[in-house]
Amino acid sequence: MTDQSSLNHQTGERRRVLSLDRQKLIVLLLLFIITVPMLTKIFTSDFGTHLAVGREIVQNRHIPIKEIWNYPSLGMSNGIGGEWGFMATLYLVYSAGGEYGVSIMIWAIVLSIFLLLYKATILRGGHPLLTILSIFAFSGFLRIRVQPRPEIFTYLFIALTIYLLSEYYFGQRKKAVWLFLPLILVWANCHPTYLIAFGLCGAFFVDALMRAVRRREFRWEKLKEWVFPPIFAGVFGLILCGLNPHGYGWLFAPLHLISRGAGTSASDVLISISELLPVNVTGMYIYYKAAAGFALVSLALGLVGRRVYLLDLILFSIAFKGSWSSARAVSMMGLFLSSGAAIQLTGFASVVNEWLEKRLTSEAKAETKAKKEKAKPRELVKGPDSSHVSGSSWRESSVFGAIALALALFGATTLSFSMRQIEYGVGITKHKFSFQAVEFLRKNPVPGRMINFFDIGGFLDWQLYPGEFTFIDGRAFDNKVFDDHQKIMSASAEWELIVEKYDATYMVLKSLSSSGEILPIIQALAAHPNWALVFTDGIFIVFVRNVPETSEYIKKHWIDKGVIPKHIIDEAFHCGFLGVSPVRTCHTQVSMYLVMGRRNKAIEVLGKCVEETGNQFLMEWLIKLKQLK
């Protein structure tokens, strides 16, 4: 009997282990599924700059904190040191796996972020499925910035910090808190946002103190067991922050980034391009309002379920305050909101199910009692009607299913919105970067210096350095150069004098701005007799100034400027894959067809746009064009 009992026990243990393994596999599968839509093609303008810097670091073992790419700013401090770790890593990954290797790295980081948030939430009592769906609910927010930028490491480090602190305060692996030290050291050399880690430490610590007070455990004998390790880890971590190329002078870099331009000559355009404006004046406001509505509903349900905790209130506050100040922070809102939402919804589902179970049990007892009074003696042995059990199970499943469905719908909606803005897939998008243009410039170098549109400067850094130096790139750290760039691109009255000041002989440009508007300089160059068109491919466009040193070059590579409207039409098409408004791209294309005298084609394109967008302005324009025809 003993042997049989032991055998049964071992069999039960094996089944339990198999069941747990199966659950882990299901969780990993679900997490993998929700990362699939997060694949986005590389389109960030700074990708080339990061690779150029990473190449310099890896090949020459030198962190270039003084500028070596933009010729007007050579020798200036460029602020690169705080991000060198990311750039070196990116270059190594690109060297090993190319653009697809970079895409896989970014996907793996996203999967790691989701897995860490999942494990942290489970430690705090979140339901597994609701946790996964809560993470999915905010995946559309994160997808906005899922690009090979230094902040992708920040997202990973935030998730890892939340997990380590959850393990310490809610789990069994107390020693995990010491991993905070190497984490903060790496973070300080990858992106200047590491003060966030200390904010998270403070949030968890205050929450733990308040829980100790509530449980009447606020006694030194109890507190000394867990107070010192996180304090020491935080203090030593703060010391380690200074171990980066900028030292402790970089400690308050995040505050500098948030207030970028304040008290300086920095242009408002620079701040806008950097997505550091308050969220309510940007296109990200729709995400912010959606998150606010989600949080209010979650908190209300959490109050019903008695699962609203101080920690989550602090994390919610961080998410909304940070995003309100800087639209760029909207993408990381899910890192601070998803865990709290999962716990609050878990509590609500539990309370509702408990209430249903008590109610149905009460009804079952009343019905059983009534049956006993009427039943025959031989029927007295019967228990409660099994229909109540199935009814209870069905109602519990309905409550849980409704919550799960709401999370899935919210996530699918925000995700689908981001899918319309960013191209899905792996590798580098073909709609923003022209490898054909840089190949032309390498084979046919233009004598003299270039002026380039800042949005493609990073790509040119990567592709042309050290053969050519750029004028500016997406970092735009030199306010004077950026101001001159804006005057040139807007074709201000002094643009030609500025070009002469820099002794520039050619321009490498996009014809459209990031919002899809035709750059005024394109129109100015198209009409200027002293500037020749030498290259166009529907992505980049190159003009050369007619001076003695370029006269022979122009004779060899001259192109009729009559192709410029066709170039703009093609570029507008490409902009449609980069998040530019379809109404704007349509307007640009139709306008160019009219310039070319192709009214029928303009009407055809406009008709398709009206069908796709239903825009009232385009519809009225279409009616007018048909009437004029």
XYZ file of C-alpha atoms in Angstrom:
629
model
C 0.000 0.000 0.000
C 2.830 2.335 0.868
C 4.580 1.640 -2.448
C 1.346 2.208 -4.341
C 0.728 5.461 -2.470
C 4.256 6.622 -3.229
C 3.794 5.718 -6.877
C 0.547 7.651 -7.057
C 2.203 10.643 -5.404
C 5.084 10.558 -7.907
C 2.645 10.280 -10.790
C 0.707 13.269 -9.484
C 3.910 15.273 -9.152
C 4.917 14.432 -12.736
C 1.498 15.503 -13.994
C 1.747 18.761 -12.047
C 5.202 19.459 -13.494
C 3.974 18.661 -16.991
C 1.012 20.930 -16.435
C 3.273 23.784 -15.291
C 5.585 23.240 -18.253
C 2.573 23.301 -20.563
C 1.386 26.556 -18.995
C 4.806 28.119 -19.502
C 4.807 27.050 -23.142
C 1.341 28.561 -23.641
C 2.473 31.822 -22.026
C 5.565 31.983 -24.250
C 3.442 31.236 -27.300
C 0.979 34.022 -26.467
C 3.791 36.478 -25.769
C 5.382 35.506 -29.079
C 2.084 36.041 -30.907
C 1.605 39.566 -29.539
C 5.157 40.507 -30.585
C 4.594 39.543 -34.236
C 2.690 42.787 -35.052
C 5.548 44.736 -33.468
C 7.838 44.084 -36.427
C 8.474 47.404 -38.171
C 10.846 48.238 -40.984
C 13.726 50.528 -40.096
C 12.856 54.102 -41.011
C 14.396 56.243 -38.278
C 16.522 59.038 -39.696
C 19.157 58.488 -36.990
C 19.803 54.843 -37.880
C 22.725 55.809 -40.100
C 24.219 58.121 -37.480
C 24.109 55.377 -34.865
C 25.874 52.989 -37.245
C 28.464 55.616 -38.198
C 29.268 56.298 -34.538
C 29.244 52.592 -33.692
C 31.669 51.934 -36.530
C 34.012 54.595 -35.171
C 33.827 53.106 -31.662
C 34.355 49.485 -32.700
C 36.923 49.944 -35.446
C 38.995 52.724 -33.879
C 38.251 51.997 -30.184
C 37.367 55.637 -29.746
C 34.205 57.305 -28.423
C 33.803 60.449 -30.580
C 32.376 62.934 -28.094
C 33.713 65.676 -30.395
C 31.985 66.035 -33.752
C 33.670 64.464 -36.800
C 30.816 64.161 -39.336
C 29.072 67.559 -39.752
C 31.695 69.928 -41.225
C 30.273 73.210 -39.793
C 30.390 71.710 -36.287
C 33.712 69.853 -36.357
C 35.281 69.682 -32.914
C 32.119 70.627 -30.998
C 30.857 68.498 -28.122
C 28.052 66.395 -29.600
C 26.681 64.559 -26.549
C 27.291 61.113 -28.046
C 29.085 59.655 -25.010
C 25.927 58.819 -23.102
C 24.686 56.543 -25.897
C 27.897 54.887 -27.022
C 26.980 51.472 -25.613
C 23.876 51.246 -27.755
C 25.685 52.459 -30.864
C 28.528 49.982 -30.491
C 26.047 47.149 -29.932
C 24.014 48.198 -32.968
C 27.074 48.253 -35.202
C 28.234 44.838 -33.996
C 24.792 43.351 -34.642
C 24.615 44.988 -38.069
C 28.117 43.744 -38.934
C 27.113 40.200 -38.003
C 23.565 40.039 -39.373
C 22.945 43.069 -41.543
C 19.627 44.918 -41.500
C 17.718 41.696 -40.787
C 19.953 41.014 -37.806
C 19.050 44.450 -36.446
C 15.344 43.715 -36.937
C 15.696 40.429 -35.050
C 17.542 42.207 -32.240
C 14.754 44.779 -31.885
C 12.109 42.035 -31.930
C 14.025 40.082 -29.261
C 14.154 43.212 -27.086
C 10.383 43.647 -27.410
C 9.801 39.997 -26.483
C 12.091 40.431 -23.470
C 10.193 43.554 -22.390
C 6.865 41.723 -22.556
C 8.250 38.684 -20.726
C 9.737 40.802 -17.926
C 6.507 42.767 -17.471
C 4.564 39.501 -17.437
C 6.767 37.914 -14.763
C 6.708 41.085 -12.636
C 2.903 41.253 -12.784
C 2.446 37.560 -11.952
C 4.614 38.043 -8.873
C 2.144 40.698 -7.733
C -0.911 38.484 -8.280
C -2.022 39.246 -11.810
C -4.006 36.625 -13.723
C -1.784 35.167 -16.497
C -4.171 35.736 -19.404
C -5.293 39.172 -18.228
C -1.646 40.118 -17.772
C -0.760 39.142 -21.328
C -3.799 40.971 -22.690
C -2.995 44.075 -20.617
C 0.485 44.114 -22.133
C -1.061 43.638 -25.583
C -3.473 46.508 -24.879
C -0.549 48.950 -24.887
C 1.542 47.291 -27.597
C 0.319 49.825 -30.147
C 1.804 52.588 -28.001
C 5.210 50.907 -27.860
C 5.158 50.113 -31.570
C 5.401 53.822 -32.374
C 9.037 53.807 -31.260
C 10.095 50.219 -31.947
C 13.120 51.279 -33.936
C 16.908 50.904 -33.568
C 17.153 53.981 -31.361
C 18.938 54.195 -27.987
C 15.611 54.507 -26.157
C 14.698 50.932 -27.107
C 17.325 49.949 -24.519
C 15.647 52.320 -22.058
C 12.355 50.449 -22.509
C 14.163 47.169 -21.846
C 15.937 48.553 -18.773
C 12.684 49.961 -17.366
C 11.036 46.549 -17.713
C 14.055 44.844 -16.156
C 14.074 47.309 -13.238
C 10.380 46.697 -12.603
C 10.997 42.941 -12.652
C 13.990 43.063 -10.277
C 12.106 45.244 -7.804
C 9.036 42.993 -8.055
C 11.205 39.977 -7.286
C 12.644 41.709 -4.243
C 9.431 43.088 -2.778
C 6.939 40.403 -3.861
C 8.937 37.334 -4.852
C 11.461 34.967 -3.311
C 14.658 35.982 -5.125
C 15.713 38.782 -2.806
C 19.286 38.844 -4.086
C 18.009 39.935 -7.498
C 18.066 43.536 -6.239
C 21.870 43.543 -6.540
C 21.552 43.091 -10.306
C 20.447 46.715 -10.240
C 24.125 47.731 -10.022
C 25.342 46.280 -13.362
C 22.014 47.310 -14.896
C 22.453 50.983 -14.009
C 26.093 50.926 -15.150
C 25.081 49.658 -18.594
C 22.083 51.999 -18.739
C 24.264 55.055 -17.997
C 26.325 54.233 -21.078
C 23.405 53.519 -23.412
C 20.899 56.350 -22.917
C 20.708 59.399 -20.614
C 17.395 58.419 -19.025
C 18.735 56.301 -16.198
C 17.280 58.549 -13.490
C 14.006 56.755 -14.272
C 15.479 53.708 -12.515
C 15.822 55.630 -9.272
C 12.274 56.918 -9.590
C 11.088 53.318 -9.862
C 13.171 52.336 -6.842
C 11.537 55.118 -4.861
C 8.043 54.080 -5.973
C 8.523 50.461 -4.879
C 10.181 51.502 -1.621
C 7.415 53.926 -0.620
C 4.785 51.332 -1.491
C 6.556 48.762 0.703
C 6.680 51.191 3.625
C 2.991 51.967 3.318
C 2.156 48.259 3.215
C 4.243 47.762 6.360
C 2.293 50.515 8.104
C -1.029 49.051 7.018
C -0.072 45.584 8.252
C 1.294 47.043 11.487
C 4.744 45.730 10.676
C 6.382 49.130 10.878
C 8.876 47.983 13.474
C 12.631 48.078 13.263
C 13.003 44.317 13.693
C 10.885 43.789 10.600
C 12.079 46.757 8.546
C 15.810 46.140 8.860
C 15.412 42.832 6.994
C 14.467 44.497 3.747
C 15.157 48.253 4.014
C 18.954 48.242 3.711
C 19.528 46.201 0.501
C 17.463 48.451 -1.813
C 18.877 51.612 -0.203
C 22.455 50.408 -0.619
C 21.751 49.253 -4.188
C 20.306 52.671 -4.997
C 23.207 54.614 -3.454
C 25.881 52.489 -5.096
C 23.936 52.628 -8.364
C 23.971 56.416 -8.209
C 27.747 56.307 -7.826
C 28.065 53.995 -10.821
C 26.101 56.464 -12.957
C 29.204 58.627 -13.178
C 31.168 55.878 -14.930
C 30.466 57.105 -18.458
C 32.363 59.404 -20.865
C 30.510 62.475 -19.537
C 30.987 61.625 -15.858
C 28.612 63.069 -13.301
C 28.001 66.108 -15.473
C 25.634 63.899 -17.473
C 23.566 63.024 -14.411
C 20.803 65.491 -15.160
C 20.801 64.961 -18.925
C 17.177 63.746 -18.880
C 16.088 67.081 -17.423
C 18.068 68.838 -20.139
C 16.352 66.756 -22.801
C 12.887 67.519 -21.438
C 13.619 71.254 -21.360
C 15.493 71.203 -24.657
C 15.728 74.653 -26.101
C 14.720 76.492 -22.922
C 16.849 79.554 -22.413
C 18.836 78.934 -25.605
C 18.607 79.917 -29.239
C 17.169 76.531 -30.151
C 14.373 76.750 -32.644
C 10.831 75.698 -31.853
C 11.050 73.572 -34.989
C 13.855 71.553 -33.401
C 11.756 70.865 -30.329
C 8.818 69.833 -32.497
C 10.925 67.492 -34.595
C 12.303 65.881 -31.458
C 8.772 65.112 -30.219
C 9.475 66.935 -26.990
C 6.450 69.180 -27.118
C 3.594 68.659 -24.643
C 1.470 65.819 -25.926
C -1.726 67.861 -26.261
C -0.307 69.787 -29.239
C 0.891 66.722 -31.142
C -0.625 63.841 -33.059
C 0.170 61.576 -30.109
C -2.638 63.126 -28.082
C -5.113 60.514 -29.330
C -2.981 57.790 -27.736
C -2.745 59.774 -24.510
C -6.519 60.222 -24.299
C -7.075 56.535 -25.025
C -4.672 55.614 -22.211
C -6.410 58.041 -19.847
C -9.801 56.484 -20.568
C -8.372 53.001 -20.126
C -6.742 53.941 -16.810
C -9.927 55.495 -15.414
C -11.970 52.386 -16.215
C -9.254 50.115 -14.822
C -9.016 52.109 -11.584
C -12.787 52.111 -11.169
C -12.955 48.343 -11.594
C -9.915 47.962 -9.344
C -11.712 49.853 -6.580
C -14.613 47.427 -6.860
C -12.141 44.552 -6.682
C -10.152 46.162 -3.848
C -6.935 45.921 -5.873
C -5.846 49.563 -6.259
C -2.385 49.879 -4.734
C -0.175 52.864 -4.007
C 2.575 51.493 -6.255
C 0.280 51.447 -9.277
C -0.990 54.947 -8.528
C 2.600 56.191 -8.505
C 3.428 54.361 -11.752
C 0.264 55.708 -13.377
C 1.277 59.228 -12.303
C 4.752 58.792 -13.794
C 3.256 57.607 -17.083
C 0.798 60.471 -17.480
C 3.025 63.263 -16.158
C 5.971 62.222 -18.314
C 3.858 61.867 -21.452
C 2.097 65.171 -20.859
C 5.441 66.970 -20.745
C 6.974 65.136 -23.692
C 5.019 63.404 -26.459
C 7.914 61.013 -26.988
C 7.155 59.369 -23.627
C 3.716 58.215 -24.836
C 5.309 55.127 -26.363
C 6.473 53.873 -22.954
C 3.146 54.395 -21.134
C 2.363 50.690 -21.276
C 5.488 49.910 -19.268
C 3.971 51.757 -16.316
C 0.273 51.047 -16.879
C -0.048 47.424 -17.990
C 0.921 45.735 -14.689
C -1.411 47.868 -12.576
C -4.252 47.403 -15.034
C -3.814 43.610 -15.033
C -3.874 43.487 -11.223
C -6.897 45.782 -10.950
C -8.855 43.782 -13.522
C -7.826 40.520 -11.851
C -9.221 41.825 -8.577
C -12.478 42.895 -10.196
C -12.962 39.515 -11.880
C -12.249 37.716 -8.594
C -14.750 39.778 -6.590
C -17.472 39.404 -9.200
C -16.896 35.656 -9.369
C -16.986 35.361 -5.574
C -20.246 37.281 -5.508
C -21.741 35.075 -8.226
C -20.605 31.926 -6.448
C -22.130 33.011 -3.142
C -25.365 34.007 -4.807
C -25.695 30.773 -6.752
C -24.734 28.699 -3.718
C -27.443 30.463 -1.732
C -29.969 29.838 -4.500
C -28.899 26.191 -4.715
C -29.355 25.673 -0.981
C -32.791 27.284 -1.066
C -33.872 25.114 -3.991
C -32.472 21.953 -2.361
C -34.354 22.730 0.815
C -37.562 23.173 -1.148
C -37.015 19.844 -2.899
C -36.408 18.043 0.366
C -39.732 19.216 1.705
C -41.579 17.841 -1.309
C -39.412 14.849 -2.134
C -40.074 11.218 -1.334
C -37.853 9.492 1.238
C -35.762 7.721 -1.390
C -34.976 11.061 -3.032
C -33.593 12.705 0.092
C -30.034 11.565 -0.695
C -29.795 13.792 -3.757
C -27.531 16.836 -3.554
C -27.874 20.250 -5.096
C -28.923 20.450 -8.721
C -25.811 20.255 -10.909
C -27.259 22.881 -13.224
C -26.263 25.506 -10.651
C -22.639 24.467 -10.945
C -22.652 24.782 -14.704
C -24.556 28.037 -14.427
C -21.988 29.437 -12.012
C -19.145 28.337 -14.248
C -20.826 29.878 -17.283
C -21.381 33.228 -15.547
C -17.823 33.363 -14.219
C -16.500 32.629 -17.692
C -18.708 35.373 -19.109
C -17.300 37.997 -16.722
C -13.728 36.939 -17.386
C -14.369 36.702 -21.124
C -15.874 40.199 -21.239
C -12.777 41.680 -19.573
C -10.450 39.724 -21.854
C -12.396 40.791 -24.934
C -12.316 44.461 -23.890
C -8.532 44.302 -23.466
C -8.096 42.562 -26.799
C -10.277 45.129 -28.595
C -8.444 48.062 -27.020
C -5.087 46.581 -27.996
C -6.237 45.729 -31.520
C -7.574 49.258 -32.032
C -4.438 51.099 -30.935
C -2.252 48.577 -32.741
C -4.194 48.921 -35.997
C -3.883 52.692 -35.725
C -0.099 52.417 -35.444
C -0.052 49.896 -38.307
C -1.425 52.614 -40.587
C 1.413 54.915 -39.556
C 4.449 52.636 -39.679
C 5.425 50.078 -42.295
C 5.233 46.475 -41.132
C 8.086 44.047 -41.770
C 11.819 43.540 -41.250
C 14.882 45.187 -42.736
C 15.224 48.777 -43.959
C 12.313 50.489 -45.650
C 12.873 51.276 -49.314
C 10.683 54.354 -49.019
C 13.027 56.712 -47.153
C 16.664 55.935 -47.876
C 18.173 56.035 -51.360
C 21.109 53.676 -51.706
C 21.050 54.545 -55.410
C 21.743 58.208 -54.612
C 24.748 57.506 -52.378
C 26.108 55.093 -54.963
C 25.836 57.870 -57.549
C 27.650 60.314 -55.246
C 30.391 57.800 -54.442
C 31.043 57.124 -58.136
C 30.599 60.761 -59.116
C 31.758 62.914 -56.174
C 30.726 66.537 -56.489
C 33.587 69.033 -56.012
C 33.061 71.100 -52.871
C 30.770 70.840 -49.858
C 27.197 69.665 -49.502
C 24.095 71.101 -47.910
C 21.757 68.272 -46.954
C 18.262 67.969 -45.522
C 18.740 67.106 -41.843
C 16.389 64.075 -41.966
C 18.735 62.190 -44.308
C 21.960 63.410 -42.739
C 22.390 60.317 -40.600
C 22.060 58.047 -43.629
C 24.679 60.128 -45.451
C 26.974 59.982 -42.376
C 26.840 56.217 -42.573
C 27.193 55.853 -46.319
C 29.597 58.632 -47.356
C 31.920 59.306 -44.398
C 34.922 59.778 -44.495
C 34.783 60.535 -48.212
C 32.244 63.307 -47.651
C 31.177 65.339 -44.638
C 27.541 66.227 -44.032
C 26.134 69.640 -43.180
C 23.721 68.419 -40.508
C 21.971 65.258 -39.357
C 19.062 64.282 -37.111
C 20.956 65.121 -33.913
C 20.798 68.843 -34.822
C 22.921 69.648 -31.756
C 24.396 72.854 -33.254
C 21.645 75.466 -32.936
C 23.297 77.935 -35.309
C 23.688 75.339 -38.054
C 20.123 74.168 -37.570
C 18.870 77.742 -37.823
C 20.762 78.169 -41.100
C 19.381 74.834 -42.300
C 15.842 76.033 -41.685
C 16.452 79.282 -43.557
C 17.802 77.364 -46.540
C 14.993 74.794 -46.600
C 12.365 77.545 -46.323
C 14.076 79.465 -49.170
C 14.234 82.603 -47.060
C 15.522 85.821 -48.605
C 19.041 85.085 -47.346
C 19.329 81.430 -48.335
C 21.848 82.041 -51.143
C 24.090 84.088 -48.842
C 24.044 81.244 -46.308
C 25.041 78.728 -48.978
C 27.935 80.966 -50.002
C 28.940 81.404 -46.335
C 29.495 77.645 -46.047
C 31.078 77.534 -49.518
C 28.631 74.778 -50.465
C 28.417 73.613 -54.060
C 25.623 71.028 -53.976
C 22.486 69.991 -52.102
C 21.249 66.501 -51.289
C 17.572 66.813 -50.400
C 14.153 65.333 -49.988
C 11.528 67.268 -51.894
C 8.945 66.820 -49.133
C 9.089 67.556 -45.422
C 8.233 64.958 -42.783
C 4.637 66.242 -42.876
C 4.401 65.784 -46.661
C 4.662 69.440 -47.680
C 6.872 70.471 -50.616
C 10.036 72.128 -49.326
C 10.226 75.724 -50.620
C 13.900 75.275 -51.488
C 12.907 72.703 -54.125
C 10.775 75.264 -55.912
C 13.533 77.869 -55.591
C 16.191 75.547 -57.023
C 13.884 74.384 -59.802
C 13.474 77.997 -60.962
C 17.067 79.093 -60.335
C 19.252 79.250 -63.492
C 22.465 78.827 -61.472
C 21.488 75.475 -59.977
C 21.453 72.273 -62.047
C 19.624 69.021 -61.365
C 21.989 66.004 -61.518
C 20.144 63.158 -59.770
C 16.595 62.136 -58.908
C 15.040 58.771 -58.085
C 11.786 59.633 -56.336
C 13.467 59.522 -52.904
C 16.542 61.802 -52.959
C 17.134 64.732 -55.280
C 20.537 66.371 -55.909
C 21.231 69.891 -57.204
C 24.667 71.342 -58.044
C 25.561 75.034 -58.020
C 27.109 76.291 -61.236
C 30.537 77.614 -60.216
C 33.876 77.210 -62.023
C 34.846 74.056 -60.119
C 31.541 72.303 -60.952
C 30.944 73.447 -64.538
C 32.379 70.269 -66.101
C 30.506 68.108 -63.591
C 27.208 69.757 -64.538
C 27.822 69.265 -68.254
C 28.359 65.558 -67.645
C 25.436 64.859 -65.290
C 22.843 67.524 -66.131
C 19.145 66.447 -66.051
C 16.177 68.435 -67.364
C 14.341 70.025 -64.422
C 11.055 69.118 -66.057
C 11.246 65.764 -64.228
C 10.915 67.401 -60.805
C 7.076 67.181 -60.630
C 7.340 63.450 -61.418
C 9.959 63.095 -58.663
C 7.640 64.819 -56.176
C 4.761 62.514 -57.146
C 6.948 59.457 -56.559
C 8.221 60.797 -53.235
C 4.655 61.514 -52.101
C 3.855 57.869 -52.839
C 6.775 56.766 -50.652
C 5.688 59.139 -47.874
C 2.437 57.194 -47.626
C 4.456 54.313 -46.104
C 6.094 56.592 -43.519
C 3.050 57.805 -41.631
C 2.346 60.943 -43.668
C -1.345 61.796 -43.962
C -2.910 60.235 -47.092
C -4.834 63.473 -47.589
C -1.559 65.401 -47.688
C 0.175 62.963 -50.066
C -2.871 62.937 -52.335
C -2.992 66.725 -52.406
C 0.694 66.846 -53.385
C 0.317 64.256 -56.153
C -2.776 65.871 -57.665
C -1.149 69.308 -57.591
C 1.881 67.984 -59.484
C -0.242 66.249 -62.103
C -2.010 69.559 -62.680
C 1.374 71.302 -63.020
C 2.290 68.698 -65.637
C -0.962 69.372 -67.450
C -2.334 65.879 -66.827
C -5.811 66.819 -65.626
C -7.353 63.404 -66.332
C -4.672 61.672 -64.246
C -5.210 64.221 -61.465
C -8.948 63.455 -61.462
C -8.257 59.698 -61.436
C -5.876 59.932 -58.455
C -8.172 62.323 -56.618
C -11.139 59.995 -57.144
C -9.259 57.072 -55.595
C -8.223 59.226 -52.637
C -11.807 60.311 -52.025
C -12.934 56.665 -52.029
C -10.216 55.704 -49.533
C -10.390 58.699 -47.174
C -13.845 60.224 -47.660
C -12.217 63.611 -47.056
C -14.628 66.498 -47.661
C -11.957 68.887 -48.989
C -10.740 66.352 -51.560
C -14.314 65.610 -52.565
C -15.055 69.278 -53.233
C -11.803 69.592 -55.166
C -12.733 66.583 -57.290
C -16.130 68.102 -58.122
C -14.498 71.374 -59.201
C -11.944 69.596 -61.404
C -14.671 67.581 -63.121
C -16.716 70.730 -63.704
C -13.723 72.545 -65.218
C -13.073 69.579 -67.449
